[in-house]
């Protein structure tokens, strides 16, 4: 997708630039992810799609100011996923470049479908269910805030076939669902319409059982942590490729379970009494049309180790929400540890920053206790799970950095507000001024 963004200030009182208007000027056709014989992603067909969309939009590479390349779903699990993302990032402009695990994909789907906006504007408790080819992502949204997410091994292309109805793709979870119905099929076996319908109904039943009761048909059915107890829900919105069938917007078939799964999920939702709401985006909900660049300056209360090489670029943000309730150190350590160990496998090993969301701090002693908690958490984590930098909303970077400096070579930047939809660059310290420019690249969703 290509979009034109109008960025400015919402009022004379709010001096942080935001996206005021977003107009989509071109959308590519939908292309099934091209996999090679070894199930890696093929770059050639993707390049043809990108080139054709540039031509359709009447745009050249140099016309693009900023954007995002995000690899999601089953494609994100392939060995060459990051290389493909970097290829298109290098070629197409100054893009955020990332392979998204299921948690980030769930968050993107909730925003892109319009569920977060609807929940915020109407004060509703909503579910957004994003049903794709390999996984289904669920988010619980309370008055515009995503309270919980999960991803499950349910999707339209867990079992796929050719024009002769012979199985040509069979994922591990697809085999499990088939065995659940008493079938032990393999590649080349016939997949009848009746069996596709039964598979879809079983998937839909398993989806709602897992959401409502936590039941699992097998041990690794959940890709990420289950939702827990579901609160009273005002409505459900669907996104992802299968949602086009749920809402009756698609009639074409793509040699998979899509039409059957769409009907089965809608039927199961209605049978269980859920209110199905219309959605703004379906299959394109996780497609990011543009990346909004904002610049914030971190002031003189930062801590930058002398041995730290700056700038650092395209760092994914993870957020730890910490309060000042006693015991501060233990509570901080627990939150930091939980935030970092629950990151998706797909993003492990890539450099990142840990941002702290806190209320106004209640004194110097509390900040020292917070630093002790951070130290305890980092000590318990392997090297690859430790952040490149720490970012704070309050001006406490110098205090925390000074406490941690004896052990951790880690810059502490402050007075910067971040979310888990952000990527950041931390620039070099401005000579004679003592601050660093922080470029924040926020994934920008249309209304």
GROMACS .gro file of C-alpha atoms in nm:
model
  447
    1UNK     CA    1   0.000   0.000   0.000
    2UNK     CA    2   0.106   0.359  -0.067
    3UNK     CA    3  -0.036   0.641   0.142
    4UNK     CA    4   0.002   1.016   0.157
    5UNK     CA    5   0.025   1.142   0.516
    6UNK     CA    6  -0.045   1.490   0.644
    7UNK     CA    7   0.158   1.532   0.962
    8UNK     CA    8   0.120   1.830   1.192
    9UNK     CA    9   0.008   1.959   1.530
   10UNK     CA   10  -0.350   1.893   1.647
   11UNK     CA   11  -0.363   2.221   1.841
   12UNK     CA   12  -0.147   2.508   1.961
   13UNK     CA   13  -0.143   2.340   2.303
   14UNK     CA   14  -0.018   2.001   2.182
   15UNK     CA   15   0.324   2.035   2.020
   16UNK     CA   16   0.390   1.672   1.939
   17UNK     CA   17   0.334   1.606   1.567
   18UNK     CA   18   0.085   1.335   1.474
   19UNK     CA   19  -0.076   1.198   1.159
   20UNK     CA   20  -0.367   1.436   1.089
   21UNK     CA   21  -0.481   1.277   0.764
   22UNK     CA   22  -0.399   0.959   0.575
   23UNK     CA   23  -0.506   0.889   0.218
   24UNK     CA   24  -0.436   0.554   0.054
   25UNK     CA   25  -0.330   0.623  -0.306
   26UNK     CA   26  -0.256   0.266  -0.423
   27UNK     CA   27  -0.305  -0.092  -0.308
   28UNK     CA   28  -0.145  -0.396  -0.464
   29UNK     CA   29  -0.343  -0.707  -0.550
   30UNK     CA   30  -0.325  -0.993  -0.299
   31UNK     CA   31  -0.055  -1.249  -0.375
   32UNK     CA   32  -0.014  -1.580  -0.195
   33UNK     CA   33   0.330  -1.586  -0.034
   34UNK     CA   34   0.559  -1.763  -0.285
   35UNK     CA   35   0.753  -2.045  -0.120
   36UNK     CA   36   1.029  -2.249  -0.285
   37UNK     CA   37   1.068  -2.626  -0.258
   38UNK     CA   38   1.254  -2.592   0.074
   39UNK     CA   39   0.973  -2.364   0.206
   40UNK     CA   40   1.186  -2.050   0.206
   41UNK     CA   41   1.040  -1.731   0.059
   42UNK     CA   42   1.110  -1.659  -0.309
   43UNK     CA   43   1.224  -1.302  -0.369
   44UNK     CA   44   1.150  -1.286  -0.742
   45UNK     CA   45   0.768  -1.287  -0.733
   46UNK     CA   46   0.771  -1.040  -0.442
   47UNK     CA   47   0.992  -0.802  -0.638
   48UNK     CA   48   0.754  -0.824  -0.935
   49UNK     CA   49   0.460  -0.736  -0.705
   50UNK     CA   50   0.644  -0.435  -0.561
   51UNK     CA   51   0.751  -0.312  -0.905
   52UNK     CA   52   0.398  -0.346  -1.044
   53UNK     CA   53   0.252  -0.153  -0.747
   54UNK     CA   54   0.501   0.130  -0.793
   55UNK     CA   55   0.398   0.151  -1.159
   56UNK     CA   56   0.027   0.139  -1.072
   57UNK     CA   57   0.073   0.424  -0.822
   58UNK     CA   58   0.279   0.631  -1.067
   59UNK     CA   59   0.558   0.654  -0.811
   60UNK     CA   60   0.935   0.611  -0.826
   61UNK     CA   61   1.164   0.491  -0.547
   62UNK     CA   62   1.287   0.844  -0.481
   63UNK     CA   63   0.927   0.962  -0.419
   64UNK     CA   64   0.904   0.756  -0.100
   65UNK     CA   65   0.985   0.936   0.226
   66UNK     CA   66   0.927   0.656   0.472
   67UNK     CA   67   0.752   0.325   0.514
   68UNK     CA   68   0.758  -0.022   0.661
   69UNK     CA   69   0.846  -0.373   0.551
   70UNK     CA   70   0.689  -0.619   0.794
   71UNK     CA   71   0.700  -0.997   0.741
   72UNK     CA   72   0.426  -1.171   0.935
   73UNK     CA   73   0.252  -1.505   0.979
   74UNK     CA   74   0.397  -1.828   0.842
   75UNK     CA   75   0.642  -1.628   0.629
   76UNK     CA   76   0.802  -1.491   0.948
   77UNK     CA   77   0.897  -1.845   1.051
   78UNK     CA   78   1.109  -1.909   0.741
   79UNK     CA   79   1.488  -1.909   0.755
   80UNK     CA   80   1.534  -1.623   0.505
   81UNK     CA   81   1.251  -1.398   0.631
   82UNK     CA   82   1.480  -1.126   0.769
   83UNK     CA   83   1.697  -1.126   0.457
   84UNK     CA   84   1.387  -1.072   0.241
   85UNK     CA   85   1.272  -0.784   0.462
   86UNK     CA   86   1.614  -0.619   0.445
   87UNK     CA   87   1.626  -0.662   0.067
   88UNK     CA   88   1.308  -0.462   0.019
   89UNK     CA   89   1.401  -0.212   0.289
   90UNK     CA   90   1.730  -0.135   0.114
   91UNK     CA   91   1.567  -0.113  -0.227
   92UNK     CA   92   1.252   0.079  -0.155
   93UNK     CA   93   1.350   0.366   0.076
   94UNK     CA   94   1.393   0.459   0.441
   95UNK     CA   95   1.175   0.185   0.577
   96UNK     CA   96   1.122   0.030   0.915
   97UNK     CA   97   1.232  -0.327   0.850
   98UNK     CA   98   1.114  -0.608   1.077
   99UNK     CA   99   1.009  -0.967   1.100
  100UNK     CA  100   0.703  -0.966   1.325
  101UNK     CA  101   0.630  -1.246   1.566
  102UNK     CA  102   0.269  -1.333   1.649
  103UNK     CA  103   0.237  -1.079   1.931
  104UNK     CA  104   0.329  -0.777   1.718
  105UNK     CA  105   0.114  -0.914   1.437
  106UNK     CA  106  -0.181  -0.942   1.677
  107UNK     CA  107  -0.135  -0.581   1.786
  108UNK     CA  108  -0.107  -0.462   1.425
  109UNK     CA  109  -0.423  -0.650   1.329
  110UNK     CA  110  -0.620  -0.497   1.617
  111UNK     CA  111  -0.519  -0.147   1.509
  112UNK     CA  112  -0.545  -0.206   1.135
  113UNK     CA  113  -0.893  -0.357   1.152
  114UNK     CA  114  -1.027  -0.050   1.332
  115UNK     CA  115  -1.105  -0.249   1.648
  116UNK     CA  116  -0.886  -0.033   1.876
  117UNK     CA  117  -1.040   0.288   1.741
  118UNK     CA  118  -1.397   0.158   1.774
  119UNK     CA  119  -1.328   0.036   2.127
  120UNK     CA  120  -1.177   0.371   2.228
  121UNK     CA  121  -1.447   0.589   2.072
  122UNK     CA  122  -1.740   0.386   2.204
  123UNK     CA  123  -1.591   0.263   2.534
  124UNK     CA  124  -1.640  -0.103   2.439
  125UNK     CA  125  -1.478  -0.432   2.538
  126UNK     CA  126  -1.403  -0.596   2.204
  127UNK     CA  127  -1.235  -0.902   2.062
  128UNK     CA  128  -1.038  -0.873   1.739
  129UNK     CA  129  -0.986  -1.214   1.578
  130UNK     CA  130  -0.739  -1.216   1.290
  131UNK     CA  131  -0.766  -1.544   1.096
  132UNK     CA  132  -0.483  -1.602   0.852
  133UNK     CA  133  -0.326  -1.887   0.662
  134UNK     CA  134  -0.118  -2.038   0.940
  135UNK     CA  135  -0.230  -1.881   1.267
  136UNK     CA  136  -0.521  -1.701   1.430
  137UNK     CA  137  -0.445  -1.401   1.650
  138UNK     CA  138  -0.685  -1.278   1.920
  139UNK     CA  139  -0.674  -0.953   2.118
  140UNK     CA  140  -0.892  -0.830   2.403
  141UNK     CA  141  -0.942  -0.453   2.373
  142UNK     CA  142  -1.082  -0.246   2.660
  143UNK     CA  143  -1.175   0.116   2.578
  144UNK     CA  144  -0.898   0.141   2.321
  145UNK     CA  145  -0.629  -0.044   2.516
  146UNK     CA  146  -0.514  -0.394   2.425
  147UNK     CA  147  -0.536  -0.586   2.751
  148UNK     CA  148  -0.438  -0.936   2.635
  149UNK     CA  149  -0.333  -1.121   2.321
  150UNK     CA  150  -0.286  -1.477   2.210
  151UNK     CA  151  -0.210  -1.668   1.892
  152UNK     CA  152  -0.328  -2.018   1.806
  153UNK     CA  153  -0.244  -2.282   1.546
  154UNK     CA  154  -0.557  -2.233   1.335
  155UNK     CA  155  -0.552  -2.119   0.973
  156UNK     CA  156  -0.689  -2.166   0.624
  157UNK     CA  157  -0.364  -2.300   0.478
  158UNK     CA  158  -0.274  -2.556   0.740
  159UNK     CA  159  -0.407  -2.791   0.473
  160UNK     CA  160  -0.403  -2.687   0.106
  161UNK     CA  161  -0.464  -2.876  -0.217
  162UNK     CA  162  -0.418  -2.858  -0.593
  163UNK     CA  163  -0.684  -2.839  -0.865
  164UNK     CA  164  -0.739  -3.217  -0.833
  165UNK     CA  165  -0.815  -3.179  -0.460
  166UNK     CA  166  -0.489  -3.357  -0.368
  167UNK     CA  167  -0.306  -3.234  -0.057
  168UNK     CA  168   0.005  -3.030  -0.148
  169UNK     CA  169   0.058  -2.848   0.182
  170UNK     CA  170   0.015  -3.003   0.524
  171UNK     CA  171   0.140  -2.818   0.832
  172UNK     CA  172   0.194  -2.988   1.169
  173UNK     CA  173  -0.124  -2.835   1.311
  174UNK     CA  174  -0.315  -2.948   1.000
  175UNK     CA  175  -0.209  -3.306   1.066
  176UNK     CA  176  -0.323  -3.274   1.428
  177UNK     CA  177  -0.669  -3.154   1.327
  178UNK     CA  178  -0.699  -3.436   1.072
  179UNK     CA  179  -0.599  -3.695   1.333
  180UNK     CA  180  -0.850  -3.535   1.572
  181UNK     CA  181  -1.117  -3.629   1.317
  182UNK     CA  182  -0.977  -3.982   1.272
  183UNK     CA  183  -0.779  -3.925   0.949
  184UNK     CA  184  -0.408  -3.995   0.902
  185UNK     CA  185  -0.356  -3.835   0.561
  186UNK     CA  186  -0.037  -3.727   0.385
  187UNK     CA  187   0.070  -3.538   0.073
  188UNK     CA  188  -0.116  -3.654  -0.237
  189UNK     CA  189  -0.424  -3.776  -0.048
  190UNK     CA  190  -0.765  -3.655  -0.163
  191UNK     CA  191  -0.931  -3.379   0.039
  192UNK     CA  192  -1.305  -3.397  -0.015
  193UNK     CA  193  -1.543  -3.106   0.032
  194UNK     CA  194  -1.706  -3.290   0.322
  195UNK     CA  195  -1.372  -3.332   0.500
  196UNK     CA  196  -1.283  -2.965   0.444
  197UNK     CA  197  -1.612  -2.868   0.604
  198UNK     CA  198  -1.552  -3.098   0.901
  199UNK     CA  199  -1.197  -2.965   0.944
  200UNK     CA  200  -1.323  -2.606   0.942
  201UNK     CA  201  -1.596  -2.678   1.198
  202UNK     CA  202  -1.344  -2.848   1.427
  203UNK     CA  203  -1.107  -2.551   1.400
  204UNK     CA  204  -1.385  -2.303   1.475
  205UNK     CA  205  -1.498  -2.504   1.776
  206UNK     CA  206  -1.140  -2.532   1.907
  207UNK     CA  207  -1.090  -2.155   1.862
  208UNK     CA  208  -1.390  -2.056   2.073
  209UNK     CA  209  -1.329  -2.329   2.331
  210UNK     CA  210  -0.974  -2.199   2.378
  211UNK     CA  211  -1.087  -1.837   2.411
  212UNK     CA  212  -1.376  -1.903   2.647
  213UNK     CA  213  -1.253  -2.191   2.864
  214UNK     CA  214  -0.882  -2.223   2.795
  215UNK     CA  215  -0.933  -2.576   2.658
  216UNK     CA  216  -0.663  -2.704   2.420
  217UNK     CA  217  -0.702  -2.999   2.180
  218UNK     CA  218  -0.327  -3.065   2.217
  219UNK     CA  219  -0.036  -2.932   2.422
  220UNK     CA  220   0.121  -2.682   2.179
  221UNK     CA  221  -0.208  -2.555   2.035
  222UNK     CA  222  -0.135  -2.201   2.158
  223UNK     CA  223   0.156  -2.024   1.987
  224UNK     CA  224   0.170  -1.763   2.265
  225UNK     CA  225   0.032  -1.740   2.619
  226UNK     CA  226  -0.345  -1.814   2.645
  227UNK     CA  227  -0.583  -1.526   2.719
  228UNK     CA  228  -0.694  -1.638   3.062
  229UNK     CA  229  -1.047  -1.562   3.181
  230UNK     CA  230  -1.241  -1.375   2.913
  231UNK     CA  231  -1.428  -1.062   3.037
  232UNK     CA  232  -1.781  -0.981   2.916
  233UNK     CA  233  -1.744  -0.892   2.547
  234UNK     CA  234  -1.949  -0.624   2.367
  235UNK     CA  235  -1.861  -0.746   2.018
  236UNK     CA  236  -1.619  -0.924   1.785
  237UNK     CA  237  -1.441  -0.786   1.480
  238UNK     CA  238  -1.265  -1.017   1.236
  239UNK     CA  239  -0.960  -0.946   1.021
  240UNK     CA  240  -0.711  -1.147   0.817
  241UNK     CA  241  -0.766  -1.331   0.489
  242UNK     CA  242  -1.041  -1.556   0.621
  243UNK     CA  243  -1.240  -1.254   0.742
  244UNK     CA  244  -1.326  -1.177   0.380
  245UNK     CA  245  -1.533  -1.496   0.382
  246UNK     CA  246  -1.674  -1.430   0.731
  247UNK     CA  247  -1.815  -1.098   0.606
  248UNK     CA  248  -1.913  -1.234   0.264
  249UNK     CA  249  -1.677  -1.001   0.074
  250UNK     CA  250  -1.490  -1.275  -0.112
  251UNK     CA  251  -1.624  -1.553  -0.335
  252UNK     CA  252  -1.305  -1.676  -0.504
  253UNK     CA  253  -1.134  -1.992  -0.381
  254UNK     CA  254  -0.761  -2.038  -0.329
  255UNK     CA  255  -0.728  -2.416  -0.291
  256UNK     CA  256  -0.745  -2.407   0.089
  257UNK     CA  257  -0.993  -2.406   0.377
  258UNK     CA  258  -1.071  -2.032   0.356
  259UNK     CA  259  -1.439  -2.038   0.251
  260UNK     CA  260  -1.520  -2.329   0.484
  261UNK     CA  261  -1.337  -2.178   0.781
  262UNK     CA  262  -1.504  -1.840   0.729
  263UNK     CA  263  -1.852  -1.994   0.737
  264UNK     CA  264  -1.768  -2.216   1.033
  265UNK     CA  265  -1.624  -1.935   1.247
  266UNK     CA  266  -1.918  -1.704   1.182
  267UNK     CA  267  -2.163  -1.985   1.262
  268UNK     CA  268  -1.978  -2.072   1.584
  269UNK     CA  269  -1.966  -1.706   1.695
  270UNK     CA  270  -2.338  -1.662   1.636
  271UNK     CA  271  -2.420  -1.992   1.809
  272UNK     CA  272  -2.230  -1.877   2.119
  273UNK     CA  273  -2.412  -1.545   2.127
  274UNK     CA  274  -2.137  -1.304   2.020
  275UNK     CA  275  -2.226  -0.975   1.851
  276UNK     CA  276  -2.036  -0.958   1.520
  277UNK     CA  277  -1.938  -0.602   1.426
  278UNK     CA  278  -1.829  -0.472   1.087
  279UNK     CA  279  -1.460  -0.407   1.033
  280UNK     CA  280  -1.277  -0.139   0.835
  281UNK     CA  281  -1.004  -0.367   0.698
  282UNK     CA  282  -0.996  -0.743   0.656
  283UNK     CA  283  -0.713  -0.913   0.471
  284UNK     CA  284  -0.506  -0.592   0.469
  285UNK     CA  285  -0.544  -0.517   0.841
  286UNK     CA  286  -0.178  -0.594   0.914
  287UNK     CA  287  -0.054  -0.415   0.604
  288UNK     CA  288   0.118  -0.095   0.705
  289UNK     CA  289   0.075   0.179   0.448
  290UNK     CA  290   0.338   0.409   0.590
  291UNK     CA  291   0.569   0.464   0.880
  292UNK     CA  292   0.529   0.791   1.065
  293UNK     CA  293   0.860   0.951   1.157
  294UNK     CA  294   0.869   1.171   1.465
  295UNK     CA  295   1.170   1.318   1.638
  296UNK     CA  296   1.201   1.360   2.012
  297UNK     CA  297   1.504   1.502   2.192
  298UNK     CA  298   1.635   1.340   2.507
  299UNK     CA  299   1.778   1.605   2.739
  300UNK     CA  300   2.067   1.653   2.978
  301UNK     CA  301   1.954   1.392   3.231
  302UNK     CA  302   2.056   1.101   3.005
  303UNK     CA  303   2.340   0.855   3.060
  304UNK     CA  304   2.561   0.753   2.764
  305UNK     CA  305   2.860   0.523   2.839
  306UNK     CA  306   3.183   0.653   2.686
  307UNK     CA  307   3.244   0.314   2.523
  308UNK     CA  308   2.899   0.308   2.359
  309UNK     CA  309   2.910   0.347   1.980
  310UNK     CA  310   2.630   0.568   1.850
  311UNK     CA  311   2.419   0.596   1.641
  312UNK     CA  312   2.213   0.276   1.666
  313UNK     CA  313   1.924   0.230   1.425
  314UNK     CA  314   1.597   0.042   1.375
  315UNK     CA  315   1.571  -0.091   1.728
  316UNK     CA  316   1.244  -0.262   1.809
  317UNK     CA  317   1.073  -0.134   2.125
  318UNK     CA  318   0.941  -0.349   2.409
  319UNK     CA  319   0.756  -0.176   2.691
  320UNK     CA  320   0.764  -0.259   3.062
  321UNK     CA  321   0.486  -0.094   3.266
  322UNK     CA  322   0.624  -0.023   3.612
  323UNK     CA  323   0.459   0.157   3.905
  324UNK     CA  324   0.618   0.287   4.226
  325UNK     CA  325   0.441   0.053   4.466
  326UNK     CA  326   0.661  -0.117   4.724
  327UNK     CA  327   0.864  -0.329   4.702
  328UNK     CA  328   0.978  -0.135   4.392
  329UNK     CA  329   1.291  -0.339   4.317
  330UNK     CA  330   1.117  -0.678   4.326
  331UNK     CA  331   0.817  -0.557   4.129
  332UNK     CA  332   1.040  -0.393   3.865
  333UNK     CA  333   1.254  -0.707   3.831
  334UNK     CA  334   0.944  -0.922   3.783
  335UNK     CA  335   0.794  -0.693   3.516
  336UNK     CA  336   1.123  -0.662   3.324
  337UNK     CA  337   1.184  -1.037   3.333
  338UNK     CA  338   0.830  -1.117   3.219
  339UNK     CA  339   0.843  -0.859   2.937
  340UNK     CA  340   1.169  -0.992   2.796
  341UNK     CA  341   1.118  -1.367   2.829
  342UNK     CA  342   0.774  -1.348   2.666
  343UNK     CA  343   0.908  -1.196   2.343
  344UNK     CA  344   0.820  -1.397   2.032
  345UNK     CA  345   1.080  -1.649   1.914
  346UNK     CA  346   1.089  -1.477   1.574
  347UNK     CA  347   1.244  -1.161   1.723
  348UNK     CA  348   1.492  -1.326   1.960
  349UNK     CA  349   1.852  -1.234   1.888
  350UNK     CA  350   1.773  -0.900   1.720
  351UNK     CA  351   1.885  -0.583   1.905
  352UNK     CA  352   1.609  -0.394   2.086
  353UNK     CA  353   1.540  -0.127   2.348
  354UNK     CA  354   1.340  -0.162   2.667
  355UNK     CA  355   1.113   0.135   2.736
  356UNK     CA  356   0.962   0.200   3.078
  357UNK     CA  357   0.608   0.328   3.113
  358UNK     CA  358   0.573   0.483   3.460
  359UNK     CA  359   0.361   0.735   3.647
  360UNK     CA  360   0.542   1.048   3.775
  361UNK     CA  361   0.816   0.920   4.008
  362UNK     CA  362   0.776   0.965   4.379
  363UNK     CA  363   1.134   1.038   4.483
  364UNK     CA  364   1.503   0.961   4.445
  365UNK     CA  365   1.481   0.651   4.664
  366UNK     CA  366   1.217   0.493   4.442
  367UNK     CA  367   1.433   0.548   4.134
  368UNK     CA  368   1.730   0.378   4.302
  369UNK     CA  369   1.506   0.083   4.389
  370UNK     CA  370   1.388   0.069   4.028
  371UNK     CA  371   1.751   0.057   3.910
  372UNK     CA  372   1.820  -0.230   4.151
  373UNK     CA  373   1.523  -0.418   4.006
  374UNK     CA  374   1.646  -0.364   3.650
  375UNK     CA  375   1.990  -0.490   3.753
  376UNK     CA  376   1.840  -0.804   3.910
  377UNK     CA  377   1.635  -0.880   3.598
  378UNK     CA  378   1.928  -0.827   3.357
  379UNK     CA  379   2.150  -1.046   3.573
  380UNK     CA  380   1.904  -1.335   3.538
  381UNK     CA  381   1.877  -1.311   3.158
  382UNK     CA  382   2.114  -1.445   2.890
  383UNK     CA  383   2.305  -1.193   2.679
  384UNK     CA  384   2.072  -1.219   2.377
  385UNK     CA  385   1.770  -1.125   2.593
  386UNK     CA  386   1.926  -0.802   2.722
  387UNK     CA  387   1.837  -0.467   2.560
  388UNK     CA  388   2.077  -0.238   2.377
  389UNK     CA  389   1.941   0.067   2.561
  390UNK     CA  390   1.685   0.171   2.823
  391UNK     CA  391   1.433   0.450   2.760
  392UNK     CA  392   1.232   0.631   3.028
  393UNK     CA  393   0.933   0.864   3.014
  394UNK     CA  394   1.051   1.051   3.326
  395UNK     CA  395   1.388   1.233   3.347
  396UNK     CA  396   1.563   0.957   3.544
  397UNK     CA  397   1.804   0.824   3.281
  398UNK     CA  398   2.118   0.964   3.445
  399UNK     CA  399   2.032   0.824   3.787
  400UNK     CA  400   1.947   0.476   3.660
  401UNK     CA  401   2.241   0.474   3.416
  402UNK     CA  402   2.483   0.572   3.691
  403UNK     CA  403   2.358   0.288   3.909
  404UNK     CA  404   2.392   0.032   3.628
  405UNK     CA  405   2.715   0.162   3.473
  406UNK     CA  406   2.950  -0.053   3.679
  407UNK     CA  407   2.802  -0.368   3.527
  408UNK     CA  408   2.610  -0.284   3.208
  409UNK     CA  409   2.736  -0.088   2.906
  410UNK     CA  410   2.390   0.050   2.838
  411UNK     CA  411   2.274   0.402   2.743
  412UNK     CA  412   1.976   0.536   2.938
  413UNK     CA  413   1.768   0.788   2.744
  414UNK     CA  414   1.480   0.973   2.903
  415UNK     CA  415   1.184   1.208   2.846
  416UNK     CA  416   1.082   0.998   2.545
  417UNK     CA  417   0.743   0.830   2.513
  418UNK     CA  418   0.730   0.500   2.320
  419UNK     CA  419   0.489   0.218   2.245
  420UNK     CA  420   0.532  -0.140   2.121
  421UNK     CA  421   0.444  -0.019   1.771
  422UNK     CA  422   0.763   0.188   1.760
  423UNK     CA  423   1.114   0.145   1.628
  424UNK     CA  424   1.382   0.397   1.720
  425UNK     CA  425   1.720   0.536   1.616
  426UNK     CA  426   1.939   0.687   1.888
  427UNK     CA  427   2.175   0.945   1.737
  428UNK     CA  428   2.513   1.074   1.851
  429UNK     CA  429   2.536   1.313   2.145
  430UNK     CA  430   2.510   1.670   2.012
  431UNK     CA  431   2.848   1.834   2.084
  432UNK     CA  432   2.828   2.104   2.348
  433UNK     CA  433   2.456   2.042   2.413
  434UNK     CA  434   2.444   1.712   2.600
  435UNK     CA  435   2.134   1.567   2.434
  436UNK     CA  436   2.081   1.298   2.172
  437UNK     CA  437   1.825   1.302   1.890
  438UNK     CA  438   1.588   1.007   1.905
  439UNK     CA  439   1.408   0.926   1.580
  440UNK     CA  440   1.087   0.739   1.650
  441UNK     CA  441   0.934   0.538   1.369
  442UNK     CA  442   0.578   0.457   1.465
  443UNK     CA  443   0.365   0.222   1.260
  444UNK     CA  444   0.084   0.449   1.133
  445UNK     CA  445  -0.263   0.304   1.093
  446UNK     CA  446  -0.547   0.453   0.894
  447UNK     CA  447  -0.877   0.539   1.053
   0.00000   0.00000   0.00000
